[in-house]
Amino acid sequence: MNDLKKEIELLETELISLRRDFHMNPELGYNEFRTSQIVYEYLKDLGLEVKKIAKTGVVGLLKGSRVGKTVMLRADLDAIAQEEKTGLSFQSLNKGVMHACGHDGHIAMLLVAAKILVRYKDNINGNIKFVFQPNEEEAGALDMINEGVLENPRPDAAFAIHLWTPIESGKIGISTGAVMAALEEFELNIIGKAGHTGSPHTAIDPILAASNIIQTLQSIQTREIDPLLPIAIMIGKINGGSGRNIIAENVEIGGTIRFLFNDEEKEKQLLLNKFERIIKGVCDAMDVKYNLKFIPSNPSLLNNEKMINYVKKASIKTFTSDNNVVEYRCMAGEDFAEFSQRVPSAFYFIGTGNVKKNTNYPHHHPKFDIDEDTLKYGVEMHVRTALDFLNN
């Protein structure tokens, strides 16, 4: 382990090359066919037991020389529906699809970590499961779980990294407890009665009702929920109307409800009840009808204190100082939460925000990019946390 940094340095060109290849060839959830095949062949060449699962997911198993526990390391494969505007020499070749969240870096880091960990096979007590998950943006973790990713062997611990531009390059964000929000998505259809804008009394205007609903829903987080509990109700889309002089027949609204609650299941249901009560009240008052659909996404991501201690220990050796460690939580959703609800887990953030390198754009932005100098930190953290957990 004394030469680990040197080992990673010798593989850094390969690490960056892998990341750039994935970045140039992004694929949406459950369509990561090229990405999946590259990962499969890479792990196979390392001598691991490899299988495909959940359509385009890949799992590689490294068995140590001695019997012991099993640790799971996870990376996500999918890109998002975003037109890239970075101007990079390795910009996306797939129109309207982009790695705008750092998953390309996650894949590269875990592949290179696997290559290094194979070299330590004779010194490993137990097993390492390398899980490359499809469709993170649409909750693919649950599909992997339903298809048995947590069995044969069952992990005793799970770790995952997210490259994160809101954190400065060279720093690492680590926290115990709930670190990323639970997420419920919703689709709302408001149904009125079409008509002429010159005769509004003969129609029922769903756009007016929609504007009232959007405004009134915000009162939940300011008037009906403990202000110490984080909650964010956001409207992501609104569609309605076909002409400037036509009163629309219906309006479609879509959005997200994010929250970090102590008693999640109980308080979530109370929140959703309040949400629909307001919608029903406005619709009744304005004589429109509605259809509301909640789309469960993921629960809160919970970090186990013991697993976080392994991360903190590894971070001191990786970043050479505990001054690089920051407490960090956010209201983004992350479906690693499904693993964290079933296995003692640690999910943490490696900062990749660098103003000088233009890697300070937010995630899901068309100019999103990562500071490639931070990829080596992810490799080292994967290696150190896995070996420390299994051999101690």
Short mmCIF file of C-alpha atoms in Angstrom, two decimals:
data_model
loop_
_atom_site.label_atom_id
_atom_site.label_comp_id
_atom_site.label_asym_id
_atom_site.label_seq_id
_atom_site.Cartn_x
_atom_site.Cartn_y
_atom_site.Cartn_z
CA MET A 1 0.00 0.00 0.00
CA ASN A 2 3.01 2.28 0.38
CA ASP A 3 3.33 2.38 -3.41
CA LEU A 4 -0.39 2.89 -4.11
CA LYS A 5 -0.05 6.51 -5.19
CA LYS A 6 2.74 5.49 -7.58
CA GLU A 7 0.61 2.68 -9.00
CA ILE A 8 -2.24 5.09 -9.67
CA GLU A 9 0.11 7.64 -11.21
CA LEU A 10 1.29 5.01 -13.72
CA LEU A 11 -2.34 4.32 -14.66
CA GLU A 12 -3.48 7.95 -14.81
CA THR A 13 -3.21 8.20 -18.60
CA GLU A 14 -5.42 5.14 -18.95
CA LEU A 15 -7.81 6.53 -16.33
CA ILE A 16 -8.29 9.79 -18.22
CA SER A 17 -8.51 8.01 -21.56
CA LEU A 18 -11.31 5.79 -20.27
CA ARG A 19 -13.21 8.77 -18.92
CA ARG A 20 -12.91 10.66 -22.20
CA ASP A 21 -14.04 7.67 -24.24
CA PHE A 22 -17.16 7.27 -22.10
CA HIS A 23 -17.74 11.02 -22.30
CA MET A 24 -17.62 10.99 -26.10
CA ASN A 25 -20.06 8.08 -26.28
CA PRO A 26 -22.77 8.76 -23.67
CA GLU A 27 -25.84 6.54 -23.47
CA LEU A 28 -29.16 7.00 -21.71
CA GLY A 29 -30.47 4.68 -18.99
CA TYR A 30 -30.93 1.05 -20.08
CA ASN A 31 -29.35 1.93 -23.41
CA GLU A 32 -25.76 1.81 -22.12
CA PHE A 33 -24.95 -1.07 -24.48
CA ARG A 34 -21.53 0.12 -25.64
CA THR A 35 -20.54 1.27 -22.17
CA SER A 36 -21.71 -1.98 -20.62
CA GLN A 37 -19.76 -4.11 -23.09
CA ILE A 38 -16.54 -2.16 -22.50
CA VAL A 39 -16.94 -2.58 -18.72
CA TYR A 40 -17.74 -6.29 -19.11
CA GLU A 41 -14.67 -6.98 -21.25
CA TYR A 42 -12.39 -4.88 -19.04
CA LEU A 43 -13.38 -6.82 -15.91
CA LYS A 44 -13.21 -10.13 -17.76
CA ASP A 45 -9.65 -9.34 -18.87
CA LEU A 46 -8.77 -8.78 -15.21
CA GLY A 47 -9.78 -12.37 -14.47
CA LEU A 48 -12.92 -11.52 -12.48
CA GLU A 49 -16.17 -13.45 -12.46
CA VAL A 50 -18.40 -11.17 -14.52
CA LYS A 51 -22.08 -11.15 -15.36
CA LYS A 52 -24.63 -8.79 -16.83
CA ILE A 53 -27.72 -7.92 -14.83
CA ALA A 54 -30.69 -5.53 -15.08
CA LYS A 55 -30.43 -5.13 -18.87
CA THR A 56 -27.18 -3.19 -19.12
CA GLY A 57 -25.73 -3.51 -15.63
CA VAL A 58 -22.45 -5.33 -14.99
CA VAL A 59 -21.19 -7.04 -11.83
CA GLY A 60 -17.63 -8.25 -11.37
CA LEU A 61 -16.57 -10.41 -8.41
CA LEU A 62 -13.03 -10.53 -7.06
CA LYS A 63 -12.44 -13.38 -4.62
CA GLY A 64 -9.59 -12.86 -2.21
CA SER A 65 -7.14 -15.56 -1.18
CA ARG A 66 -8.83 -16.05 2.18
CA VAL A 67 -12.45 -16.32 3.33
CA GLY A 68 -13.93 -13.14 4.73
CA LYS A 69 -16.56 -10.48 4.30
CA THR A 70 -17.80 -8.94 1.05
CA VAL A 71 -17.59 -5.28 0.15
CA MET A 72 -19.46 -3.65 -2.74
CA LEU A 73 -18.12 -0.73 -4.78
CA ARG A 74 -20.59 0.95 -7.13
CA ALA A 75 -20.42 3.24 -10.17
CA ASP A 76 -23.27 4.45 -12.40
CA LEU A 77 -23.27 4.10 -16.19
CA ASP A 78 -25.93 6.40 -17.64
CA ALA A 79 -25.84 9.86 -19.19
CA ILE A 80 -28.72 12.35 -19.44
CA ALA A 81 -30.80 13.86 -22.25
CA GLN A 82 -28.80 17.09 -22.59
CA GLU A 83 -27.16 18.75 -25.60
CA GLU A 84 -23.50 19.33 -24.73
CA LYS A 85 -22.04 22.81 -25.14
CA THR A 86 -18.59 22.41 -23.59
CA GLY A 87 -16.60 22.61 -26.82
CA LEU A 88 -14.24 19.91 -25.49
CA SER A 89 -12.14 17.96 -27.98
CA PHE A 90 -13.88 14.85 -26.65
CA GLN A 91 -17.38 16.35 -26.63
CA SER A 92 -20.36 13.99 -26.96
CA LEU A 93 -20.81 12.37 -30.35
CA ASN A 94 -24.42 11.47 -29.55
CA LYS A 95 -26.69 14.41 -30.27
CA GLY A 96 -28.91 15.34 -27.35
CA VAL A 97 -27.11 13.00 -24.93
CA MET A 98 -24.37 14.04 -22.51
CA HIS A 99 -22.45 12.91 -19.45
CA ALA A 100 -23.44 16.01 -17.49
CA CYS A 101 -23.29 14.44 -14.03
CA GLY A 102 -19.85 12.84 -13.75
CA HIS A 103 -20.84 9.22 -14.31
CA ASP A 104 -18.17 8.89 -17.02
CA GLY A 105 -15.59 9.63 -14.33
CA HIS A 106 -17.23 7.22 -11.90
CA ILE A 107 -16.94 4.34 -14.39
CA ALA A 108 -13.30 5.08 -15.16
CA MET A 109 -12.35 5.38 -11.47
CA LEU A 110 -13.92 2.06 -10.53
CA LEU A 111 -12.43 0.19 -13.50
CA VAL A 112 -8.91 1.35 -12.66
CA ALA A 113 -9.53 0.63 -8.96
CA ALA A 114 -10.51 -2.92 -9.96
CA LYS A 115 -7.28 -3.30 -11.92
CA ILE A 116 -5.26 -2.29 -8.88
CA LEU A 117 -7.26 -4.37 -6.40
CA VAL A 118 -6.71 -7.50 -8.50
CA ARG A 119 -2.97 -7.05 -7.83
CA TYR A 120 -3.71 -7.26 -4.09
CA LYS A 121 -5.76 -10.45 -4.44
CA ASP A 122 -3.34 -12.55 -2.37
CA ASN A 123 -3.67 -10.10 0.52
CA ILE A 124 -7.47 -9.81 0.50
CA ASN A 125 -9.66 -11.48 3.13
CA GLY A 126 -13.04 -11.87 1.46
CA ASN A 127 -14.63 -10.59 -1.73
CA ILE A 128 -15.07 -7.35 -3.64
CA LYS A 129 -18.14 -6.80 -5.79
CA PHE A 130 -17.73 -4.19 -8.50
CA VAL A 131 -21.22 -3.00 -9.41
CA PHE A 132 -21.74 -0.90 -12.53
CA GLN A 133 -25.33 0.25 -12.35
CA PRO A 134 -27.50 1.32 -15.28
CA ASN A 135 -30.16 4.01 -15.26
CA GLU A 136 -29.24 5.85 -12.05
CA GLU A 137 -31.22 8.88 -13.21
CA GLU A 138 -34.36 6.71 -13.26
CA ALA A 139 -33.81 4.53 -10.18
CA GLY A 140 -32.07 1.53 -11.75
CA ALA A 141 -30.63 0.40 -8.40
CA LEU A 142 -33.94 -1.17 -7.39
CA ASP A 143 -33.99 -3.25 -10.57
CA MET A 144 -30.51 -4.55 -9.80
CA ILE A 145 -31.60 -5.41 -6.26
CA ASN A 146 -34.69 -7.22 -7.52
CA GLU A 147 -32.47 -9.25 -9.85
CA GLY A 148 -30.19 -10.32 -6.98
CA VAL A 149 -27.21 -7.98 -7.01
CA LEU A 150 -27.13 -8.09 -3.20
CA GLU A 151 -26.93 -11.89 -3.09
CA ASN A 152 -24.32 -14.59 -3.77
CA PRO A 153 -22.43 -13.24 -1.92
CA ARG A 154 -24.33 -10.64 0.06
CA PRO A 155 -22.29 -7.46 0.70
CA ASP A 156 -21.48 -6.59 4.29
CA ALA A 157 -20.73 -3.01 3.27
CA ALA A 158 -21.18 -0.76 0.24
CA PHE A 159 -19.28 2.34 -0.87
CA ALA A 160 -19.85 4.81 -3.70
CA ILE A 161 -18.32 8.09 -4.85
CA HIS A 162 -19.84 11.06 -6.63
CA LEU A 163 -17.62 13.62 -8.36
CA TRP A 164 -19.11 16.95 -7.33
CA THR A 165 -18.54 20.38 -8.85
CA PRO A 166 -20.10 22.33 -5.93
CA ILE A 167 -17.10 21.18 -3.87
CA GLU A 168 -13.66 22.56 -4.65
CA SER A 169 -11.15 20.24 -6.33
CA GLY A 170 -8.91 18.57 -3.80
CA LYS A 171 -11.56 18.39 -1.09
CA ILE A 172 -13.86 15.57 -0.05
CA GLY A 173 -17.39 15.84 1.34
CA ILE A 174 -18.28 13.31 4.04
CA SER A 175 -21.26 13.17 6.43
CA THR A 176 -23.11 10.59 8.48
CA GLY A 177 -26.87 10.05 8.50
CA ALA A 178 -29.11 11.35 5.71
CA VAL A 179 -26.92 13.04 3.08
CA MET A 180 -29.14 13.15 -0.02
CA ALA A 181 -32.86 13.72 -0.20
CA ALA A 182 -35.74 11.35 -0.70
CA LEU A 183 -37.47 12.06 -3.97
CA GLU A 184 -41.05 11.76 -5.20
CA GLU A 185 -41.84 12.89 -8.72
CA PHE A 186 -45.33 13.88 -9.80
CA GLU A 187 -47.41 14.38 -12.93
CA LEU A 188 -50.53 16.55 -12.68
CA ASN A 189 -53.13 17.02 -15.40
CA ILE A 190 -55.62 19.87 -14.88
CA ILE A 191 -58.73 19.58 -17.02
CA GLY A 192 -60.85 22.60 -17.88
CA LYS A 193 -63.10 23.51 -20.80
CA ALA A 194 -61.72 24.97 -24.02
CA GLY A 195 -63.07 28.20 -25.45
CA HIS A 196 -62.41 31.60 -27.00
CA THR A 197 -60.39 34.17 -25.07
CA GLY A 198 -63.01 36.74 -26.10
CA SER A 199 -65.70 34.72 -24.29
CA PRO A 200 -63.99 33.47 -21.11
CA HIS A 201 -67.33 32.99 -19.33
CA THR A 202 -68.18 30.12 -21.69
CA ALA A 203 -64.99 28.22 -20.84
CA ILE A 204 -63.13 26.99 -17.75
CA ASP A 205 -59.49 28.09 -17.75
CA PRO A 206 -57.03 25.38 -16.56
CA ILE A 207 -54.06 27.74 -17.00
CA LEU A 208 -55.41 30.07 -14.33
CA ALA A 209 -55.97 27.09 -12.05
CA ALA A 210 -52.45 25.81 -12.75
CA SER A 211 -50.88 29.15 -11.83
CA ASN A 212 -52.80 29.18 -8.54
CA ILE A 213 -51.76 25.61 -7.76
CA ILE A 214 -48.08 26.31 -8.45
CA GLN A 215 -48.11 29.32 -6.14
CA THR A 216 -50.14 27.71 -3.37
CA LEU A 217 -48.08 24.52 -3.23
CA GLN A 218 -45.11 26.58 -2.04
CA SER A 219 -46.99 27.38 1.16
CA ILE A 220 -46.46 23.78 2.28
CA GLN A 221 -42.78 24.28 2.97
CA THR A 222 -43.25 27.72 4.57
CA ARG A 223 -46.45 27.14 6.56
CA GLU A 224 -47.12 23.43 7.08
CA ILE A 225 -43.72 21.76 7.62
CA ASP A 226 -41.25 22.26 10.46
CA PRO A 227 -38.82 24.87 9.04
CA LEU A 228 -35.92 22.81 10.42
CA LEU A 229 -36.81 19.96 8.04
CA PRO A 230 -35.47 20.45 4.49
CA ILE A 231 -38.08 20.24 1.74
CA ALA A 232 -38.11 21.46 -1.86
CA ILE A 233 -41.19 21.42 -4.11
CA MET A 234 -40.14 22.26 -7.65
CA ILE A 235 -42.01 22.47 -10.95
CA GLY A 236 -39.88 21.18 -13.80
CA LYS A 237 -42.32 21.42 -16.69
CA ILE A 238 -45.66 22.95 -17.64
CA ASN A 239 -47.45 22.40 -20.95
CA GLY A 240 -50.78 23.82 -22.01
CA GLY A 241 -52.52 25.72 -24.75
CA SER A 242 -52.34 25.70 -28.52
CA GLY A 243 -52.92 29.34 -29.49
CA ARG A 244 -52.80 32.89 -28.14
CA ASN A 245 -56.57 33.36 -28.51
CA ILE A 246 -57.64 29.90 -27.32
CA ILE A 247 -58.49 28.96 -23.74
CA ALA A 248 -56.79 25.61 -23.25
CA GLU A 249 -58.63 22.42 -22.46
CA ASN A 250 -55.99 21.05 -20.14
CA VAL A 251 -52.58 21.80 -18.61
CA GLU A 252 -49.89 19.27 -17.73
CA ILE A 253 -47.49 19.97 -14.85
CA GLY A 254 -44.56 17.85 -13.74
CA GLY A 255 -42.13 18.27 -10.90
CA THR A 256 -40.34 16.87 -7.89
CA ILE A 257 -40.81 16.80 -4.12
CA ARG A 258 -37.54 16.38 -2.19
CA PHE A 259 -37.23 16.02 1.56
CA LEU A 260 -34.98 14.94 4.42
CA PHE A 261 -37.25 13.70 7.21
CA ASN A 262 -36.50 11.85 10.43
CA ASP A 263 -39.46 9.44 10.26
CA GLU A 264 -39.45 9.27 6.49
CA GLU A 265 -42.35 6.96 5.66
CA LYS A 266 -44.81 8.53 8.08
CA GLU A 267 -43.92 12.14 7.31
CA LYS A 268 -43.72 11.51 3.57
CA GLN A 269 -47.33 10.34 3.51
CA LEU A 270 -48.44 13.39 5.49
CA LEU A 271 -46.58 15.59 2.99
CA LEU A 272 -48.19 13.92 -0.02
CA ASN A 273 -51.61 14.26 1.63
CA LYS A 274 -51.05 18.01 2.10
CA PHE A 275 -49.88 18.26 -1.50
CA GLU A 276 -53.05 16.70 -2.92
CA ARG A 277 -55.30 18.57 -0.49
CA ILE A 278 -54.11 21.89 -1.92
CA ILE A 279 -54.52 20.71 -5.50
CA LYS A 280 -58.04 19.46 -4.81
CA GLY A 281 -58.97 22.66 -2.99
CA VAL A 282 -57.84 24.93 -5.82
CA CYS A 283 -59.45 22.74 -8.46
CA ASP A 284 -62.76 22.62 -6.58
CA ALA A 285 -62.71 26.39 -6.15
CA MET A 286 -62.01 26.98 -9.86
CA ASP A 287 -64.34 24.26 -11.16
CA VAL A 288 -61.67 22.21 -12.91
CA LYS A 289 -60.92 18.52 -12.63
CA TYR A 290 -57.50 16.94 -12.08
CA ASN A 291 -55.54 13.71 -12.30
CA LEU A 292 -52.52 13.40 -10.01
CA LYS A 293 -49.88 10.69 -10.21
CA PHE A 294 -47.03 10.27 -7.74
CA ILE A 295 -43.94 8.50 -9.10
CA PRO A 296 -41.78 7.11 -6.28
CA SER A 297 -38.09 7.56 -7.05
CA ASN A 298 -35.76 6.95 -4.13
CA PRO A 299 -35.67 7.19 -0.34
CA SER A 300 -33.14 9.26 1.58
CA LEU A 301 -29.53 8.17 1.23
CA LEU A 302 -28.33 7.11 4.67
CA ASN A 303 -24.66 6.92 5.59
CA ASN A 304 -23.69 4.40 8.26
CA GLU A 305 -21.36 5.88 10.87
CA LYS A 306 -18.99 2.89 10.92
CA MET A 307 -18.68 2.90 7.14
CA ILE A 308 -18.07 6.65 7.11
CA ASN A 309 -15.22 6.11 9.57
CA TYR A 310 -13.51 3.91 6.95
CA VAL A 311 -13.95 6.72 4.43
CA LYS A 312 -12.52 9.32 6.81
CA LYS A 313 -9.52 7.13 7.55
CA ALA A 314 -8.86 6.58 3.83
CA SER A 315 -9.33 10.28 3.07
CA ILE A 316 -6.49 11.32 5.38
CA LYS A 317 -4.06 9.09 3.49
CA THR A 318 -5.48 10.03 0.09
CA PHE A 319 -5.68 13.79 0.60
CA THR A 320 -2.77 13.90 3.11
CA SER A 321 -4.69 16.13 5.50
CA ASP A 322 -8.01 16.09 7.33
CA ASN A 323 -8.26 19.81 6.45
CA ASN A 324 -9.47 18.65 3.05
CA VAL A 325 -12.56 17.02 4.57
CA VAL A 326 -15.81 19.01 4.62
CA GLU A 327 -19.28 18.19 5.94
CA TYR A 328 -21.66 18.01 3.01
CA ARG A 329 -25.34 17.26 2.40
CA CYS A 330 -27.62 18.23 -0.46
CA MET A 331 -31.20 17.97 -1.69
CA ALA A 332 -30.35 16.09 -4.89
CA GLY A 333 -31.67 12.55 -5.17
CA GLU A 334 -29.44 9.51 -5.67
CA ASP A 335 -30.67 5.95 -6.02
CA PHE A 336 -27.65 4.49 -4.22
CA ALA A 337 -30.13 5.19 -1.41
CA GLU A 338 -31.74 1.83 -2.24
CA PHE A 339 -28.48 0.08 -1.39
CA SER A 340 -27.97 2.21 1.72
CA GLN A 341 -31.37 1.15 3.05
CA ARG A 342 -30.33 -2.53 2.86
CA VAL A 343 -26.57 -2.62 3.47
CA PRO A 344 -24.36 -0.54 5.82
CA SER A 345 -23.11 2.07 3.37
CA ALA A 346 -21.06 5.18 2.79
CA PHE A 347 -21.66 7.59 -0.08
CA TYR A 348 -19.34 10.55 -0.36
CA PHE A 349 -18.37 13.42 -2.65
CA ILE A 350 -15.02 14.17 -4.25
CA GLY A 351 -14.77 17.82 -5.18
CA THR A 352 -14.05 18.52 -8.84
CA GLY A 353 -14.95 22.21 -9.03
CA ASN A 354 -12.17 24.35 -10.45
CA VAL A 355 -12.91 27.86 -11.74
CA LYS A 356 -9.65 28.06 -13.71
CA LYS A 357 -10.51 24.85 -15.57
CA ASN A 358 -14.19 25.80 -16.09
CA THR A 359 -15.31 22.79 -14.06
CA ASN A 360 -17.49 24.81 -11.72
CA TYR A 361 -20.75 24.51 -13.70
CA PRO A 362 -23.58 22.76 -11.84
CA HIS A 363 -24.55 19.19 -12.57
CA HIS A 364 -26.91 18.71 -15.53
CA HIS A 365 -25.67 21.94 -17.12
CA PRO A 366 -24.78 21.80 -20.86
CA LYS A 367 -21.26 23.06 -20.03
CA PHE A 368 -20.70 20.63 -17.15
CA ASP A 369 -17.21 19.16 -16.96
CA ILE A 370 -14.95 17.63 -14.32
CA ASP A 371 -11.41 18.39 -13.23
CA GLU A 372 -9.65 15.24 -14.44
CA ASP A 373 -6.87 15.72 -11.88
CA THR A 374 -9.38 14.58 -9.24
CA LEU A 375 -10.01 11.17 -10.82
CA LYS A 376 -6.94 9.69 -9.14
CA TYR A 377 -8.41 10.53 -5.74
CA GLY A 378 -11.47 8.43 -6.50
CA VAL A 379 -9.34 5.44 -7.48
CA GLU A 380 -7.29 5.67 -4.31
CA MET A 381 -10.36 6.06 -2.10
CA HIS A 382 -12.00 2.97 -3.65
CA VAL A 383 -8.87 0.89 -3.09
CA ARG A 384 -8.21 2.06 0.45
CA THR A 385 -11.79 1.75 1.75
CA ALA A 386 -12.21 -1.75 0.27
CA LEU A 387 -8.94 -3.13 1.60
CA ASP A 388 -9.30 -1.47 4.99
CA PHE A 389 -12.81 -2.86 5.46
CA LEU A 390 -11.91 -6.41 4.42
CA ASN A 391 -8.59 -6.68 6.22
CA ASN A 392 -9.58 -5.06 9.51
#
